[in-house]
């Protein structure tokens, strides 16, 4: 069960990764669960049976861009696979 | 091969003062060759036919923002449909007869307090089945990188100056979802029927870089 507040893992593995680099290491809230989808990191090599939970995660501009944020409370939503998310410590 | 025609030249500028576009005479790239080889093999082995491929290209080209506009106009006139659209945009679009394929669609609603805008920072994910082919700028590095960083500046360049009290929500299509913005119904459109309303709905208003036209 994914907690409401999550942090995107800050790893930089090679391969067909669909987690945008600008969101790695950032904390957001789960906007909604989306169900299970093929893991793109495996699909890229023709392996279709690895499915993972996918979530829409909402980040504030302040969290993503810090002081450079245009307006701190505007948001970015992105789809992130469960294996990229860890519970966020407050 | 240089040659002359009476009356016009292939060099220099066109009569309207623009440079002529050069013919694409360069050799095929690796991936172009690969695509042709794969296509010919599939046809040779009877998996598909040239006619079937041409039909599919035709079907892709036939999709246009008019499909999305019809969905938006239905949502503006039918509250129960709007709720179904927000719950499951794919199912609601299929209900109107639009073949949206296996893709998963999420509709995000603009309100007085919230303005949504769609981008795909990683590539060019776009709700093609409802909006047709994406505009070139949607695939540009400038749009993809700037929209997540300074959406208000980007929207201002599109002519959309949002008041400070409106929250901007950027949606980055990073995986299996596709997005369509459900814009706000413009004021003064009470006299229009569903078809009339659909004509107010622009492509950009469903990407979030514009607003619907105002009724005349």
mmCIF file with all atom_site columns, N, CA, C and O in Angstrom, chain B residues 171-195:
data_model
loop_
_atom_site.group_PDB
_atom_site.id
_atom_site.type_symbol
_atom_site.label_atom_id
_atom_site.label_alt_id
_atom_site.label_comp_id
_atom_site.label_asym_id
_atom_site.label_entity_id
_atom_site.label_seq_id
_atom_site.pdbx_PDB_ins_code
_atom_site.Cartn_x
_atom_site.Cartn_y
_atom_site.Cartn_z
_atom_site.occupancy
_atom_site.B_iso_or_equiv
_atom_site.pdbx_formal_charge
_atom_site.auth_seq_id
_atom_site.auth_comp_id
_atom_site.auth_asym_id
_atom_site.auth_atom_id
_atom_site.pdbx_PDB_model_num
ATOM 1   N N  . UNK B 1 171 ? 0.424   18.817 -16.599 1.00 0.00 ? 171 UNK B N  1
ATOM 2   C CA . UNK B 1 171 ? 0.333   17.360 -16.621 1.00 0.00 ? 171 UNK B CA 1
ATOM 3   C C  . UNK B 1 171 ? 1.379   16.826 -17.589 1.00 0.00 ? 171 UNK B C  1
ATOM 4   O O  . UNK B 1 171 ? 1.304   17.091 -18.785 1.00 0.00 ? 171 UNK B O  1
ATOM 5   N N  . UNK B 1 172 ? 2.359   16.106 -17.047 1.00 0.00 ? 172 UNK B N  1
ATOM 6   C CA . UNK B 1 172 ? 3.428   15.549 -17.862 1.00 0.00 ? 172 UNK B CA 1
ATOM 7   C C  . UNK B 1 172 ? 3.059   14.096 -18.177 1.00 0.00 ? 172 UNK B C  1
ATOM 8   O O  . UNK B 1 172 ? 2.988   13.260 -17.278 1.00 0.00 ? 172 UNK B O  1
ATOM 9   N N  . UNK B 1 173 ? 2.784   13.800 -19.457 1.00 0.00 ? 173 UNK B N  1
ATOM 10  C CA . UNK B 1 173 ? 2.389   12.434 -19.864 1.00 0.00 ? 173 UNK B CA 1
ATOM 11  C C  . UNK B 1 173 ? 3.622   11.542 -19.889 1.00 0.00 ? 173 UNK B C  1
ATOM 12  O O  . UNK B 1 173 ? 4.201   11.342 -20.943 1.00 0.00 ? 173 UNK B O  1
ATOM 13  N N  . UNK B 1 174 ? 4.005   11.011 -18.741 1.00 0.00 ? 174 UNK B N  1
ATOM 14  C CA . UNK B 1 174 ? 5.265   10.290 -18.681 1.00 0.00 ? 174 UNK B CA 1
ATOM 15  C C  . UNK B 1 174 ? 5.144   8.795  -18.948 1.00 0.00 ? 174 UNK B C  1
ATOM 16  O O  . UNK B 1 174 ? 6.141   8.124  -19.179 1.00 0.00 ? 174 UNK B O  1
ATOM 17  N N  . UNK B 1 175 ? 3.904   8.241  -18.870 1.00 0.00 ? 175 UNK B N  1
ATOM 18  C CA . UNK B 1 175 ? 3.807   6.786  -19.036 1.00 0.00 ? 175 UNK B CA 1
ATOM 19  C C  . UNK B 1 175 ? 2.617   6.396  -19.901 1.00 0.00 ? 175 UNK B C  1
ATOM 20  O O  . UNK B 1 175 ? 2.593   6.706  -21.084 1.00 0.00 ? 175 UNK B O  1
ATOM 21  N N  . UNK B 1 176 ? 1.611   5.752  -19.338 1.00 0.00 ? 176 UNK B N  1
ATOM 22  C CA . UNK B 1 176 ? 0.564   5.131  -20.156 1.00 0.00 ? 176 UNK B CA 1
ATOM 23  C C  . UNK B 1 176 ? -0.698  5.965  -20.324 1.00 0.00 ? 176 UNK B C  1
ATOM 24  O O  . UNK B 1 176 ? -1.614  5.544  -21.023 1.00 0.00 ? 176 UNK B O  1
ATOM 25  N N  . UNK B 1 177 ? -0.788  7.136  -19.653 1.00 0.00 ? 177 UNK B N  1
ATOM 26  C CA . UNK B 1 177 ? -1.984  7.958  -19.756 1.00 0.00 ? 177 UNK B CA 1
ATOM 27  C C  . UNK B 1 177 ? -1.835  8.984  -20.871 1.00 0.00 ? 177 UNK B C  1
ATOM 28  O O  . UNK B 1 177 ? -0.734  9.430  -21.177 1.00 0.00 ? 177 UNK B O  1
ATOM 29  N N  . UNK B 1 178 ? -2.963  9.344  -21.457 1.00 0.00 ? 178 UNK B N  1
ATOM 30  C CA . UNK B 1 178 ? -2.999  10.503 -22.335 1.00 0.00 ? 178 UNK B CA 1
ATOM 31  C C  . UNK B 1 178 ? -4.014  11.456 -21.716 1.00 0.00 ? 178 UNK B C  1
ATOM 32  O O  . UNK B 1 178 ? -4.927  11.028 -21.017 1.00 0.00 ? 178 UNK B O  1
ATOM 33  N N  . UNK B 1 179 ? -3.854  12.760 -22.002 1.00 0.00 ? 179 UNK B N  1
ATOM 34  C CA . UNK B 1 179 ? -4.674  13.765 -21.330 1.00 0.00 ? 179 UNK B CA 1
ATOM 35  C C  . UNK B 1 179 ? -5.394  14.650 -22.324 1.00 0.00 ? 179 UNK B C  1
ATOM 36  O O  . UNK B 1 179 ? -4.882  14.935 -23.400 1.00 0.00 ? 179 UNK B O  1
ATOM 37  N N  . UNK B 1 180 ? -6.579  15.080 -21.919 1.00 0.00 ? 180 UNK B N  1
ATOM 38  C CA . UNK B 1 180 ? -7.280  16.119 -22.679 1.00 0.00 ? 180 UNK B CA 1
ATOM 39  C C  . UNK B 1 180 ? -7.846  17.108 -21.661 1.00 0.00 ? 180 UNK B C  1
ATOM 40  O O  . UNK B 1 180 ? -8.334  16.710 -20.602 1.00 0.00 ? 180 UNK B O  1
ATOM 41  N N  . UNK B 1 181 ? -7.698  18.394 -21.966 1.00 0.00 ? 181 UNK B N  1
ATOM 42  C CA . UNK B 1 181 ? -8.237  19.423 -21.078 1.00 0.00 ? 181 UNK B CA 1
ATOM 43  C C  . UNK B 1 181 ? -9.706  19.640 -21.424 1.00 0.00 ? 181 UNK B C  1
ATOM 44  O O  . UNK B 1 181 ? -10.061 19.764 -22.603 1.00 0.00 ? 181 UNK B O  1
ATOM 45  N N  . UNK B 1 182 ? -10.536 19.646 -20.394 1.00 0.00 ? 182 UNK B N  1
ATOM 46  C CA . UNK B 1 182 ? -11.933 20.043 -20.572 1.00 0.00 ? 182 UNK B CA 1
ATOM 47  C C  . UNK B 1 182 ? -11.987 21.532 -20.244 1.00 0.00 ? 182 UNK B C  1
ATOM 48  O O  . UNK B 1 182 ? -11.971 21.928 -19.082 1.00 0.00 ? 182 UNK B O  1
ATOM 49  N N  . UNK B 1 183 ? -11.994 22.398 -21.295 1.00 0.00 ? 183 UNK B N  1
ATOM 50  C CA . UNK B 1 183 ? -11.953 23.842 -21.019 1.00 0.00 ? 183 UNK B CA 1
ATOM 51  C C  . UNK B 1 183 ? -13.271 24.325 -20.426 1.00 0.00 ? 183 UNK B C  1
ATOM 52  O O  . UNK B 1 183 ? -14.278 23.610 -20.451 1.00 0.00 ? 183 UNK B O  1
ATOM 53  N N  . UNK B 1 184 ? -13.237 25.544 -19.885 1.00 0.00 ? 184 UNK B N  1
ATOM 54  C CA . UNK B 1 184 ? -14.484 26.126 -19.354 1.00 0.00 ? 184 UNK B CA 1
ATOM 55  C C  . UNK B 1 184 ? -15.350 26.589 -20.516 1.00 0.00 ? 184 UNK B C  1
ATOM 56  O O  . UNK B 1 184 ? -14.859 27.168 -21.478 1.00 0.00 ? 184 UNK B O  1
ATOM 57  N N  . UNK B 1 185 ? -16.638 26.357 -20.354 1.00 0.00 ? 185 UNK B N  1
ATOM 58  C CA . UNK B 1 185 ? -17.579 26.824 -21.376 1.00 0.00 ? 185 UNK B CA 1
ATOM 59  C C  . UNK B 1 185 ? -17.599 28.348 -21.359 1.00 0.00 ? 185 UNK B C  1
ATOM 60  O O  . UNK B 1 185 ? -17.752 28.962 -20.308 1.00 0.00 ? 185 UNK B O  1
ATOM 61  N N  . UNK B 1 186 ? -17.411 28.986 -22.521 1.00 0.00 ? 186 UNK B N  1
ATOM 62  C CA . UNK B 1 186 ? -17.383 30.462 -22.509 1.00 0.00 ? 186 UNK B CA 1
ATOM 63  C C  . UNK B 1 186 ? -18.749 31.047 -22.168 1.00 0.00 ? 186 UNK B C  1
ATOM 64  O O  . UNK B 1 186 ? -19.785 30.424 -22.438 1.00 0.00 ? 186 UNK B O  1
ATOM 65  N N  . UNK B 1 187 ? -18.732 32.226 -21.577 1.00 0.00 ? 187 UNK B N  1
ATOM 66  C CA . UNK B 1 187 ? -19.988 32.917 -21.283 1.00 0.00 ? 187 UNK B CA 1
ATOM 67  C C  . UNK B 1 187 ? -20.625 33.370 -22.595 1.00 0.00 ? 187 UNK B C  1
ATOM 68  O O  . UNK B 1 187 ? -19.939 33.571 -23.592 1.00 0.00 ? 187 UNK B O  1
ATOM 69  N N  . UNK B 1 188 ? -21.926 33.557 -22.558 1.00 0.00 ? 188 UNK B N  1
ATOM 70  C CA . UNK B 1 188 ? -22.623 34.095 -23.718 1.00 0.00 ? 188 UNK B CA 1
ATOM 71  C C  . UNK B 1 188 ? -22.904 33.068 -24.797 1.00 0.00 ? 188 UNK B C  1
ATOM 72  O O  . UNK B 1 188 ? -23.196 33.412 -25.935 1.00 0.00 ? 188 UNK B O  1
ATOM 73  N N  . UNK B 1 189 ? -22.781 31.763 -24.442 1.00 0.00 ? 189 UNK B N  1
ATOM 74  C CA . UNK B 1 189 ? -22.999 30.717 -25.445 1.00 0.00 ? 189 UNK B CA 1
ATOM 75  C C  . UNK B 1 189 ? -24.310 29.968 -25.205 1.00 0.00 ? 189 UNK B C  1
ATOM 76  O O  . UNK B 1 189 ? -24.520 28.892 -25.749 1.00 0.00 ? 189 UNK B O  1
ATOM 77  N N  . UNK B 1 190 ? -25.175 30.585 -24.408 1.00 0.00 ? 190 UNK B N  1
ATOM 78  C CA . UNK B 1 190 ? -26.407 29.883 -24.007 1.00 0.00 ? 190 UNK B CA 1
ATOM 79  C C  . UNK B 1 190 ? -27.294 29.546 -25.205 1.00 0.00 ? 190 UNK B C  1
ATOM 80  O O  . UNK B 1 190 ? -28.044 28.577 -25.181 1.00 0.00 ? 190 UNK B O  1
ATOM 81  N N  . UNK B 1 191 ? -27.206 30.380 -26.275 1.00 0.00 ? 191 UNK B N  1
ATOM 82  C CA . UNK B 1 191 ? -28.096 30.176 -27.425 1.00 0.00 ? 191 UNK B CA 1
ATOM 83  C C  . UNK B 1 191 ? -27.590 29.076 -28.361 1.00 0.00 ? 191 UNK B C  1
ATOM 84  O O  . UNK B 1 191 ? -28.253 28.722 -29.319 1.00 0.00 ? 191 UNK B O  1
ATOM 85  N N  . UNK B 1 192 ? -26.382 28.547 -28.111 1.00 0.00 ? 192 UNK B N  1
ATOM 86  C CA . UNK B 1 192 ? -25.798 27.587 -29.056 1.00 0.00 ? 192 UNK B CA 1
ATOM 87  C C  . UNK B 1 192 ? -26.176 26.156 -28.704 1.00 0.00 ? 192 UNK B C  1
ATOM 88  O O  . UNK B 1 192 ? -26.246 25.787 -27.531 1.00 0.00 ? 192 UNK B O  1
ATOM 89  N N  . UNK B 1 193 ? -26.393 25.341 -29.744 1.00 0.00 ? 193 UNK B N  1
ATOM 90  C CA . UNK B 1 193 ? -26.617 23.911 -29.519 1.00 0.00 ? 193 UNK B CA 1
ATOM 91  C C  . UNK B 1 193 ? -25.259 23.214 -29.471 1.00 0.00 ? 193 UNK B C  1
ATOM 92  O O  . UNK B 1 193 ? -24.203 23.859 -29.586 1.00 0.00 ? 193 UNK B O  1
ATOM 93  N N  . UNK B 1 194 ? -25.303 21.884 -29.347 1.00 0.00 ? 194 UNK B N  1
ATOM 94  C CA . UNK B 1 194 ? -24.053 21.143 -29.163 1.00 0.00 ? 194 UNK B CA 1
ATOM 95  C C  . UNK B 1 194 ? -23.082 21.363 -30.332 1.00 0.00 ? 194 UNK B C  1
ATOM 96  O O  . UNK B 1 194 ? -21.888 21.553 -30.110 1.00 0.00 ? 194 UNK B O  1
ATOM 97  N N  . UNK B 1 195 ? -23.591 21.352 -31.566 1.00 0.00 ? 195 UNK B N  1
ATOM 98  C CA . UNK B 1 195 ? -22.711 21.559 -32.722 1.00 0.00 ? 195 UNK B CA 1
ATOM 99  C C  . UNK B 1 195 ? -22.109 22.960 -32.711 1.00 0.00 ? 195 UNK B C  1
ATOM 100 O O  . UNK B 1 195 ? -20.929 23.148 -33.029 1.00 0.00 ? 195 UNK B O  1
#
